XYZ file of C-alpha atoms in Angstrom:
710
model
C -6.963 4.387 31.463
C -10.650 4.929 32.190
C -12.461 7.921 33.558
C -13.859 7.378 37.018
C -16.670 9.888 37.264
C -19.852 8.044 38.156
C -22.603 8.081 35.544
C -26.272 8.372 36.437
C -27.638 5.328 34.626
C -27.913 3.247 37.758
C -24.937 1.080 36.867
C -22.025 3.101 38.193
C -20.100 2.325 35.018
C -17.459 4.741 33.678
C -18.253 7.107 30.840
C -16.628 4.705 28.439
C -13.392 2.890 27.733
C -10.402 4.800 26.498
C -7.923 2.648 24.549
C -4.490 2.206 26.100
C -2.288 5.125 25.131
C -0.494 4.594 21.824
C -3.056 2.213 20.278
C -5.190 3.438 17.391
C -8.870 3.484 18.410
C -11.236 0.974 16.869
C -14.172 2.135 14.744
C -16.001 -1.048 13.785
C -18.956 -0.404 16.111
C -18.963 3.397 15.821
C -21.924 5.278 14.398
C -20.499 7.871 12.008
C -22.541 10.790 10.690
C -20.894 13.436 8.565
C -21.118 16.430 6.321
C -17.553 17.309 5.361
C -15.553 18.854 6.913
C -17.571 17.979 10.051
C -18.500 14.601 11.505
C -19.710 12.908 14.670
C -18.648 9.519 16.018
C -20.571 7.815 18.791
C -21.299 4.467 20.351
C -24.173 2.432 18.843
C -26.443 3.807 21.599
C -25.725 7.399 20.527
C -23.478 8.343 23.438
C -20.173 10.118 22.805
C -17.884 8.561 25.379
C -14.327 9.509 24.336
C -11.844 7.091 22.792
C -12.370 8.123 19.153
C -15.881 9.443 19.869
C -16.643 13.088 19.383
C -17.813 15.879 17.153
C -15.037 16.956 14.787
C -14.530 19.839 12.429
C -11.545 20.174 10.115
C -9.315 17.667 11.942
C -10.089 19.105 15.400
C -12.325 17.547 18.036
C -14.882 20.048 19.333
C -16.650 17.609 21.687
C -15.080 14.541 23.233
C -17.933 13.639 25.605
C -21.684 14.092 25.226
C -24.035 11.753 27.056
C -27.733 12.012 27.849
C -28.977 9.861 30.755
C -31.990 9.745 33.025
C -30.879 9.562 36.634
C -31.864 6.860 39.114
C -33.506 4.517 36.583
C -32.039 1.916 34.258
C -31.364 3.346 30.793
C -31.831 0.547 28.238
C -30.850 1.390 24.631
C -33.070 -0.556 22.247
C -31.954 0.622 18.832
C -30.300 3.228 16.716
C -27.971 4.032 13.885
C -27.555 6.162 10.776
C -30.561 7.485 8.883
C -28.390 8.444 5.924
C -24.970 10.026 5.825
C -25.765 13.184 7.783
C -28.371 11.932 10.259
C -28.762 9.293 12.946
C -31.321 8.421 15.592
C -31.285 6.413 18.810
C -33.948 5.267 21.260
C -33.587 4.321 24.926
C -36.200 2.892 27.294
C -36.274 4.404 30.793
C -37.265 1.274 32.645
C -39.743 1.277 35.477
C -41.289 4.676 34.778
C -45.072 4.793 34.352
C -45.131 1.057 33.580
C -48.234 -0.992 34.416
C -47.268 -4.081 32.419
C -44.101 -5.584 30.969
C -44.396 -3.027 28.161
C -42.010 -0.053 28.200
C -43.717 3.291 28.740
C -41.162 6.135 28.820
C -38.535 6.528 26.129
C -35.720 8.934 25.344
C -35.207 9.553 21.644
C -32.091 11.223 20.308
C -32.023 12.556 16.720
C -28.686 13.769 15.394
C -27.790 15.898 12.405
C -24.370 17.041 11.237
C -23.887 20.099 9.065
C -20.646 21.923 8.258
C -19.484 23.405 11.555
C -22.511 22.252 13.548
C -23.796 19.216 15.428
C -27.454 19.344 16.482
C -29.273 16.804 18.606
C -32.973 16.794 19.391
C -33.792 14.957 22.618
C -37.394 13.826 23.086
C -38.876 12.275 26.217
C -42.184 10.523 25.620
C -44.518 9.078 28.212
C -46.746 6.452 26.604
C -47.892 5.211 30.013
C -51.136 5.805 31.913
C -49.647 7.705 34.848
C -47.380 10.753 35.177
C -43.621 10.299 35.134
C -40.835 12.441 36.523
C -37.470 12.338 34.750
C -34.259 14.008 35.832
C -32.269 14.226 32.612
C -28.557 14.901 32.873
C -26.412 15.929 29.915
C -22.673 15.490 30.443
C -20.232 17.245 28.135
C -16.499 17.766 27.833
C -13.914 18.690 25.215
C -10.196 18.191 24.738
C -9.937 20.099 21.404
C -7.568 17.329 20.327
C -6.154 17.117 16.822
C -7.196 14.203 14.634
C -3.599 13.053 14.543
C -3.595 12.804 18.351
C -6.844 10.847 18.407
C -5.721 8.466 15.652
C -2.435 7.760 17.401
C -4.247 6.746 20.585
C -2.585 9.452 22.622
C -4.642 11.428 25.113
C -4.527 15.111 25.984
C -6.050 16.813 29.030
C -9.605 18.013 28.789
C -10.041 21.738 28.339
C -11.437 23.786 31.186
C -15.100 24.577 30.439
C -16.385 28.123 30.317
C -19.969 28.176 31.645
C -22.577 29.969 29.528
C -26.162 30.935 30.494
C -27.568 28.193 28.249
C -24.645 25.812 27.989
C -20.854 25.710 27.951
C -17.884 26.522 25.708
C -14.240 25.541 25.341
C -11.430 27.410 23.604
C -7.684 27.378 23.083
C -7.700 30.926 21.720
C -7.809 29.762 18.112
C -10.429 27.008 18.020
C -13.661 27.454 19.995
C -16.537 25.035 20.535
C -19.882 26.126 22.012
C -22.626 23.813 23.263
C -26.036 25.433 23.698
C -29.140 23.775 25.122
C -32.685 24.976 24.365
C -34.521 25.215 26.716
C -31.734 26.340 28.976
C -30.855 23.829 31.709
C -32.355 24.337 35.141
C -28.998 23.706 36.724
C -25.386 23.368 35.612
C -22.565 21.812 37.595
C -18.863 21.357 37.073
C -18.034 17.751 37.864
C -14.617 16.140 38.146
C -12.202 15.960 35.200
C -13.515 19.163 33.571
C -16.923 17.613 32.876
C -19.966 19.876 32.725
C -23.342 18.525 33.811
C -26.548 20.156 32.569
C -29.728 19.122 34.383
C -33.396 19.149 33.394
C -36.258 18.050 35.664
C -39.157 17.004 33.477
C -42.753 16.216 34.475
C -44.524 14.148 31.835
C -48.268 13.622 31.899
C -49.637 10.485 30.217
C -49.099 10.810 26.454
C -46.985 13.949 26.838
C -43.711 14.713 25.036
C -40.886 17.016 26.107
C -38.163 18.200 23.755
C -34.766 19.871 24.020
C -32.308 20.811 21.305
C -28.534 20.717 21.700
C -26.319 22.578 19.260
C -22.544 22.469 19.158
C -20.945 25.027 16.855
C -17.298 25.762 16.116
C -15.241 28.827 15.281
C -11.761 28.369 13.875
C -9.607 31.490 13.614
C -7.190 29.612 11.368
C -10.000 28.884 8.909
C -10.842 25.732 7.018
C -8.234 24.185 4.758
C -11.095 23.327 2.405
C -14.610 24.733 2.277
C -17.799 22.779 2.765
C -19.491 22.084 -0.531
C -22.817 23.826 -0.944
C -25.945 21.851 -0.152
C -26.870 22.122 -3.831
C -23.535 20.574 -4.854
C -23.934 17.757 -2.340
C -27.437 17.052 -3.542
C -26.440 17.233 -7.200
C -23.690 14.637 -6.875
C -25.295 11.524 -8.363
C -28.728 12.827 -7.329
C -30.470 11.627 -10.478
C -28.860 8.201 -10.571
C -30.804 5.100 -9.607
C -30.423 1.368 -9.979
C -32.934 -1.476 -9.884
C -31.657 -4.988 -10.473
C -32.319 -8.576 -9.483
C -29.631 -8.245 -6.791
C -30.876 -5.992 -4.013
C -27.429 -6.027 -2.439
C -25.985 -4.160 -5.415
C -28.956 -1.781 -5.431
C -28.563 -0.981 -1.715
C -24.798 -0.506 -2.006
C -25.340 1.867 -4.930
C -28.036 3.870 -3.105
C -26.085 4.112 0.147
C -22.984 5.198 -1.764
C -24.853 8.122 -3.328
C -25.753 9.463 0.117
C -22.268 8.968 1.561
C -20.484 10.504 -1.413
C -22.491 13.707 -1.123
C -21.533 13.962 2.543
C -17.824 13.552 1.670
C -17.838 16.439 -0.805
C -15.551 19.431 -0.189
C -14.848 22.620 -2.139
C -11.601 24.339 -3.091
C -11.366 27.700 -1.267
C -9.412 29.043 -4.227
C -12.419 28.374 -6.465
C -15.457 27.139 -4.596
C -17.259 25.869 -7.675
C -14.620 23.139 -7.858
C -15.525 20.212 -5.632
C -13.788 16.948 -4.843
C -14.236 13.984 -2.530
C -12.482 13.786 0.797
C -10.894 10.371 1.134
C -12.827 9.051 4.132
C -14.096 9.452 7.667
C -12.809 9.862 10.222
C -9.073 9.700 9.581
C -8.853 11.092 6.036
C -11.536 13.770 5.727
C -9.440 15.919 3.389
C -7.942 16.036 -0.091
C -5.838 13.002 -1.015
C -4.462 13.032 -4.538
C -4.703 9.327 -5.266
C -7.965 8.691 -3.423
C -9.812 11.711 -4.788
C -8.655 10.944 -8.344
C -9.637 7.269 -8.272
C -13.025 8.002 -6.717
C -13.745 10.670 -9.347
C -12.692 8.289 -12.101
C -15.034 5.560 -10.869
C -17.913 8.047 -10.830
C -17.511 9.288 -14.418
C -20.657 7.474 -15.645
C -22.627 9.806 -13.341
C -21.133 12.993 -14.809
C -17.828 14.788 -15.322
C -18.324 17.724 -12.938
C -16.658 16.023 -9.984
C -13.717 14.920 -12.120
C -13.270 18.451 -13.472
C -13.299 19.930 -9.966
C -10.836 17.312 -8.722
C -8.488 17.894 -11.655
C -8.491 21.671 -11.229
C -8.108 21.535 -7.439
C -5.028 19.341 -7.781
C -3.649 21.277 -10.757
C -3.634 24.498 -8.689
C -1.364 22.703 -6.230
C 0.759 20.801 -8.746
C 4.404 20.784 -7.787
C 6.400 23.740 -9.040
C 9.756 23.474 -7.232
C 11.960 20.807 -5.716
C 11.517 20.805 -1.948
C 12.977 17.747 -0.183
C 11.149 18.567 3.058
C 7.717 18.042 1.438
C 8.886 15.867 -1.503
C 7.423 18.427 -3.904
C 8.853 18.276 -7.420
C 7.922 20.127 -10.630
C 4.856 18.530 -12.194
C 4.103 16.222 -9.266
C 0.576 15.786 -7.902
C 0.317 15.958 -4.130
C -0.432 13.153 -1.694
C -2.479 14.992 0.960
C -3.233 18.344 2.568
C -4.219 18.786 6.213
C -4.799 21.551 8.711
C -1.775 20.401 10.674
C 1.063 18.046 9.878
C 1.031 14.474 11.154
C 3.452 13.035 13.684
C 3.074 9.274 13.905
C 5.883 8.814 16.415
C 9.064 6.773 15.950
C 10.434 9.510 13.696
C 7.592 9.266 11.155
C 6.016 12.631 10.357
C 4.611 14.429 7.311
C 4.042 18.156 6.731
C 0.595 19.722 6.192
C 1.073 19.693 2.404
C 2.840 16.468 1.449
C 3.819 15.173 -1.994
C 5.076 11.717 -1.003
C 3.214 9.625 -3.575
C 4.394 7.979 -6.765
C 1.056 7.203 -8.396
C -1.118 10.332 -8.105
C 0.657 12.037 -11.012
C -0.003 9.429 -13.748
C -3.492 8.868 -12.315
C -4.222 12.586 -12.708
C -3.364 12.388 -16.420
C -5.568 9.328 -16.891
C -8.483 11.022 -15.126
C -8.166 13.980 -17.495
C -8.236 11.644 -20.494
C -11.179 9.597 -19.211
C -13.177 12.686 -18.208
C -12.718 14.006 -21.753
C -13.956 10.683 -23.143
C -17.018 10.878 -20.872
C -17.857 14.359 -22.112
C -15.919 16.941 -20.097
C -16.262 20.068 -22.243
C -13.249 20.803 -24.488
C -13.024 24.344 -23.109
C -12.468 22.812 -19.651
C -10.043 20.153 -20.860
C -7.723 22.385 -22.893
C -6.477 24.628 -20.037
C -5.373 21.488 -18.180
C -3.225 20.087 -21.000
C -0.178 22.079 -19.911
C -0.542 20.492 -16.463
C -0.661 17.091 -18.171
C 2.566 17.904 -20.005
C 4.194 18.840 -16.681
C 2.960 15.608 -15.141
C 4.390 13.547 -17.997
C 7.725 15.331 -17.668
C 7.718 14.445 -13.967
C 7.070 10.797 -14.869
C 9.978 10.732 -17.293
C 12.464 12.640 -15.141
C 11.765 12.867 -11.417
C 9.582 9.747 -11.316
C 12.423 7.793 -12.909
C 15.242 9.354 -10.952
C 17.810 6.636 -11.731
C 16.963 6.429 -15.437
C 16.159 2.712 -15.536
C 12.876 3.345 -17.350
C 10.554 2.605 -14.427
C 8.730 4.925 -12.032
C 9.991 4.347 -8.505
C 9.920 6.009 -5.109
C 12.185 6.513 -2.144
C 11.450 8.628 0.906
C 13.955 11.457 0.617
C 13.114 12.993 4.004
C 13.914 10.065 6.261
C 10.663 10.642 8.156
C 7.957 10.339 5.484
C 6.134 7.337 4.083
C 8.484 4.460 3.375
C 6.058 3.071 0.782
C 4.414 5.586 -1.543
C 1.945 3.599 -3.604
C -1.615 2.962 -2.504
C -0.314 0.262 -0.183
C 1.664 2.728 1.893
C 2.123 0.852 5.177
C 5.665 -0.078 6.080
C 5.242 -3.841 5.602
C 3.132 -3.751 2.426
C 5.823 -4.403 -0.201
C 7.761 -7.618 0.226
C 9.178 -10.817 -1.150
C 7.099 -13.986 -1.051
C 9.196 -15.235 1.860
C 8.280 -12.165 3.897
C 11.432 -10.073 3.474
C 10.548 -6.407 3.123
C 11.467 -4.228 0.167
C 14.433 -1.879 0.231
C 14.004 1.417 -1.630
C 13.949 2.611 -4.309
C 10.881 0.555 -5.219
C 9.163 0.329 -8.616
C 5.601 -0.956 -8.135
C 3.958 -3.024 -10.845
C 0.664 -1.095 -10.847
C 2.452 2.262 -11.072
C 4.036 1.143 -14.347
C 0.538 0.289 -15.584
C -0.767 3.705 -14.517
C 2.146 5.387 -16.301
C 1.601 3.345 -19.468
C -2.104 4.207 -19.531
C -1.370 7.873 -18.804
C 1.106 8.136 -21.675
C -1.323 6.593 -24.164
C -4.193 8.737 -22.905
C -2.095 11.877 -23.133
C -1.092 11.010 -26.696
C -4.762 10.752 -27.644
C -5.507 14.080 -25.980
C -2.583 15.860 -27.622
C -3.647 14.708 -31.093
C -7.258 15.708 -30.514
C -6.255 19.196 -29.369
C -3.530 19.734 -31.972
C -0.605 19.642 -29.560
C 2.723 17.991 -30.226
C 4.226 15.063 -28.374
C 1.714 12.307 -29.154
C 4.209 10.088 -31.017
C 6.813 10.536 -28.294
C 4.494 9.344 -25.524
C 3.182 6.397 -27.507
C 6.754 5.280 -28.067
C 7.523 5.885 -24.374
C 4.597 3.630 -23.412
C 5.689 0.896 -25.815
C 9.211 0.861 -24.381
C 7.806 0.720 -20.851
C 5.662 -2.290 -21.760
C 8.691 -4.074 -23.220
C 10.793 -3.375 -20.131
C 7.982 -4.519 -17.846
C 7.683 -7.788 -19.787
C 11.411 -8.404 -19.429
C 11.829 -7.526 -15.755
C 8.632 -7.990 -13.747
C 7.490 -11.491 -14.575
C 8.384 -14.279 -12.157
C 7.325 -17.916 -11.932
C 6.309 -20.467 -9.326
C 4.867 -23.998 -9.491
C 1.599 -22.615 -10.902
C 3.314 -20.697 -13.663
C 4.247 -17.058 -14.427
C 2.797 -13.930 -12.809
C 3.916 -10.316 -12.310
C 5.896 -9.442 -9.180
C 4.568 -6.719 -6.936
C 7.652 -4.580 -7.568
C 11.332 -4.298 -8.328
C 13.474 -3.565 -5.295
C 16.660 -1.617 -4.757
C 18.719 -4.309 -6.507
C 16.354 -4.116 -9.506
C 15.278 -7.700 -8.866
C 11.604 -8.704 -8.622
C 9.885 -8.878 -5.265
C 7.947 -12.039 -5.907
C 5.020 -11.726 -3.474
C 1.708 -12.542 -5.145
C -0.586 -9.607 -4.413
C -3.758 -7.878 -5.525
C -1.569 -5.198 -7.128
C -1.536 -7.262 -10.313
C -5.298 -6.701 -10.552
C -4.566 -3.105 -11.563
C -2.746 -4.222 -14.740
C -5.562 -5.560 -16.974
C -7.344 -2.946 -19.037
C -4.413 -0.517 -19.035
C -2.826 -1.766 -22.252
C 0.377 -2.776 -20.475
C -0.296 -6.511 -20.937
C -0.784 -8.488 -24.115
C -3.702 -10.910 -24.379
C -1.798 -13.911 -23.034
C -0.354 -11.950 -20.111
C -3.802 -10.631 -19.247
C -5.137 -14.199 -19.258
C -2.392 -15.310 -16.873
C -3.169 -12.441 -14.489
C -6.878 -13.288 -14.611
C -6.139 -16.905 -13.692
C -4.088 -15.790 -10.690
C -6.765 -13.379 -9.503
C -9.305 -16.210 -9.698
C -7.305 -18.399 -7.293
C -8.734 -19.040 -3.841
C -5.572 -17.614 -2.272
C -6.507 -14.160 -3.645
C -10.268 -14.321 -4.290
C -11.605 -14.932 -0.788
C -15.277 -14.846 -1.788
C -15.736 -11.280 -0.542
C -13.221 -9.699 -2.914
C -9.460 -9.793 -3.443
C -7.041 -10.318 -0.591
C -4.233 -7.800 -0.757
C -1.690 -10.598 -0.271
C -1.987 -14.232 -1.273
C -2.856 -16.464 1.664
C -0.002 -18.717 0.509
C 2.592 -16.002 1.192
C 4.761 -15.741 4.284
C 3.446 -12.971 6.497
C -0.133 -13.204 5.244
C -2.540 -11.895 7.872
C -6.294 -11.599 7.306
C -6.251 -8.500 9.530
C -3.024 -7.069 8.117
C -3.660 -3.603 6.677
C -2.121 -4.362 3.284
C -1.080 -8.002 3.787
C -4.301 -9.968 3.674
C -7.316 -7.703 4.090
C -9.783 -6.867 1.309
C -10.066 -3.299 -0.017
C -13.252 -2.776 -2.063
C -11.727 -0.178 -4.387
C -8.812 -2.519 -5.122
C -11.157 -5.314 -6.131
C -13.366 -2.930 -8.155
C -10.360 -1.743 -10.171
C -9.561 -5.370 -10.970
C -13.202 -6.005 -11.935
C -13.153 -3.106 -14.387
C -9.847 -4.093 -15.972
C -10.773 -7.762 -16.271
C -14.114 -6.921 -17.872
C -12.389 -4.538 -20.282
C -10.038 -7.345 -21.336
C -12.911 -9.828 -21.699
C -12.307 -11.984 -18.601
C -15.931 -11.827 -17.575
C -16.119 -14.946 -15.427
C -13.343 -13.810 -13.083
C -14.646 -10.252 -13.032
C -18.153 -11.456 -12.175
C -16.871 -13.611 -9.305
C -14.975 -10.716 -7.748
C -17.871 -8.301 -8.223
C -20.294 -10.773 -6.646
C -17.955 -11.037 -3.655
C -18.067 -7.294 -3.089
C -21.849 -7.222 -3.360
C -22.050 -10.141 -0.935
C -19.770 -8.292 1.500
C -21.792 -5.089 1.266
C -24.918 -6.645 2.778
C -23.732 -7.148 6.387
C -22.159 -3.674 6.247
C -25.651 -2.323 5.367
C -24.417 -1.004 2.041
C -21.661 1.145 3.566
C -18.607 -0.848 2.556
C -15.674 0.278 4.687
C -12.194 1.225 3.594
C -11.132 -2.390 4.131
C -12.210 -5.516 5.961
C -10.711 -8.826 7.058
C -9.668 -11.378 4.472
C -10.626 -14.599 6.275
C -12.952 -15.463 3.415
C -16.384 -16.838 2.623
C -15.270 -20.445 3.097
C -14.920 -19.847 6.861
C -17.080 -16.790 7.578
C -20.688 -16.168 6.570
C -19.948 -12.438 6.684
C -16.668 -10.519 6.518
C -15.165 -9.431 9.809
C -14.467 -5.696 10.016
C -10.991 -4.254 10.133
C -11.534 -2.433 13.437
C -9.832 0.872 12.574
C -11.239 1.169 9.055
C -12.800 4.381 7.751
C -16.552 4.319 7.064
C -17.574 5.806 4.710
C -14.608 5.837 2.358
C -14.906 7.638 -0.970
C -13.409 4.982 -3.193
C -15.241 2.160 -1.399
C -18.528 3.956 -2.064
C -17.531 4.845 -5.624
C -16.635 1.192 -6.234
C -20.373 0.493 -6.530
C -20.468 2.633 -9.675
C -17.287 1.008 -10.985
C -18.883 -2.421 -10.581
C -22.062 -1.209 -12.305
C -20.008 0.160 -15.200
C -18.319 -3.235 -15.559
C -21.654 -5.064 -15.395
C -23.024 -2.869 -18.192
C -19.734 -2.904 -20.085
C -19.887 0.851 -20.670
C -17.174 2.502 -22.754
C -17.563 6.191 -23.573
C -16.310 8.225 -26.498
C -18.192 11.495 -26.209
C -15.832 13.367 -28.594
C -16.519 10.699 -31.217
C -20.251 10.547 -30.428
C -20.203 6.882 -29.400
C -21.270 4.828 -26.399
C -20.467 1.117 -26.215
C -22.465 -1.354 -24.114
C -21.019 -4.837 -23.612
C -22.825 -6.585 -20.712
C -20.598 -9.639 -20.423
C -20.978 -10.239 -16.672
C -24.574 -9.179 -16.053
C -26.435 -12.488 -15.755
C -26.866 -12.535 -11.958
C -28.265 -8.975 -11.992
C -30.920 -9.399 -14.701
C -33.266 -7.702 -15.246
C -31.483 -4.425 -14.552
C -32.291 -0.765 -15.118
C -29.731 1.996 -14.478
C -30.997 5.573 -14.756
C -29.394 8.975 -14.438
C -26.196 8.037 -16.270
C -24.510 10.830 -18.207
C -22.494 11.192 -21.372
C -21.435 14.808 -21.271
C -24.561 16.924 -20.855
C -26.834 14.110 -22.038
C -28.578 11.919 -19.481
C -29.349 8.344 -20.468
C -30.628 5.045 -19.132
C -29.556 1.464 -19.760
C -31.990 -1.428 -19.393
C -31.012 -5.089 -19.538
C -33.927 -7.451 -19.992
C -34.151 -10.847 -18.358
C -32.568 -12.476 -21.405
C -29.685 -9.974 -21.409
C -30.966 -7.803 -24.252
C -29.577 -4.300 -23.784
C -31.491 -1.111 -24.578
C -30.337 2.489 -24.168
C -32.725 5.419 -23.761
C -32.134 9.169 -23.871
C -29.287 9.470 -26.373
C -30.464 11.005 -29.646
C -29.397 8.831 -32.547
C -28.263 11.744 -34.672
C -25.732 12.803 -32.032
C -24.597 9.582 -30.351
C -24.106 6.130 -31.835
C -24.903 3.381 -29.354
C -23.067 0.159 -30.042
C -24.179 -3.001 -28.227
C -21.540 -5.726 -28.381
C -21.842 -9.396 -27.628
C -19.732 -10.552 -24.648
């Protein structure tokens, strides 16, 4: 459907297209500005015209329509877009006003800023002509107070009746209230059709004169925020001192843009507001996700351990304590997501506000604790979390392996939750090579790698802190590696490779997928197995030139726009890059990293959650996946993961050692990375044009720097 209220831009066009009911809105051309838990989505010209557009706070839409148009003259947008994560600006020419040549004379500028709980827009009319101009500016506003789940599903709800105010308008459902205030107050206000409010200003502009108005939309939520906004100091501090200058400006821009976006995605735990974590992504996932927040924090460890510590503690406070089939909570389990409201996807699929339906967040939590300790998380912060690690390991051994076959597997016990509970959680993500879908319970290949790495990391932690159990978990990991070697490997005409998973019949699901890229570097594979995986990842059916396809293009059901069956996910590729570099497969790692950097350029450094997998051999730039989040925490953090792989950084803060092994750095030379951190110590790595590595800022009597040849 489309709204039919006439606009005042001289075209008579509707306020904007609304997708057919039931179809998820597209985001590929949206301008997204955010400061979690608030965000604004608009058209490229700055107008909020419904669909997915709006100003949101905490999974509720406060504004669904906000347009600014000059009546009776053509409004011609000439440019606009983000000016960082939290700001955007747009400029429109008001054609025919005060013009004495082909040059435009009168413009409308719109500058937007998002802060927690507030959207502000400064509107500026400027007459650069030689004669006076009269402008009748009309602001049109409406709100449906829709939930994010409703917007994402493509369903529509009626607009709320506006409540006129002396200087604007408000909307309320008794619990959530949005107020729009205009300064100066409008000269006139009218209630148009479909619950739309029109605010009018008549402006006389002398030659060279400017006129300005400020719009502010604020929200009040009686229910309160699920998570608090991080302080401005915390947002600024996140990676604030880090900088990168290399021979590849694409990598530099991706890194710089990521720093800005990551600060805007930061949230705080209301139970302890000093603990911050990254919301998964905007707009659909602007909340705590166990897996996403953990992986993003892990990728960012070279910039400091504070984020990792906050993420670990926030999740530990909510670690499963009881068995509750309705939420899939189990003792020791790390949650999947928390929202203000539950989600109802239709067709019987629904999840509660606090949902534990994930198989991988628990081992990933343990690994983050280990890696944060290695990067210098203070022992007094690590030790209180060791009991949570023990609970997580017990979950892995018992609940995670419910049938006792020695592998971690999942099955939706509710009948209405996620059918697939790894990072590829869409219903068609796990399959055989011939396209047949998996039947639960499912044991994913990468989850076994996560579990193996977690067990070895926990053993190292337990020994360092004088706790028992280290031998047990090392033996557990060794047995898991043996079982994996016996059961997961399959073969085709090109040779052996790991299956994506074991299905309900305990037989391999032989689809060739990017999941195998999560295995190198975890210790699960021996040297020959790692080499075989590297060769598969290097194939043109997976490496599309912009990163790894999630499913081989040779597989039945491959779709370059399939969510988990052919698209490219930057974090997925970055994990493979790190593991391959760790295992010494530098050529393959460098090719995949270069693909991500290449892809980041047309996305202006803000790599989305995912994009199409058509590939560089057919497309000069990757096509967007239209409903993808931008920014996404782990896509932004992937820039740091790639940098870590380029530098070959390995940290051992407890042992006073930093290793540099720049085996895939040639295309980026010379390179200088500043603001890196090993515990409380800030350092810098410089790679000269010939590849010579130098480290500055680490005192030799406290830290041994070891530079290894590739």
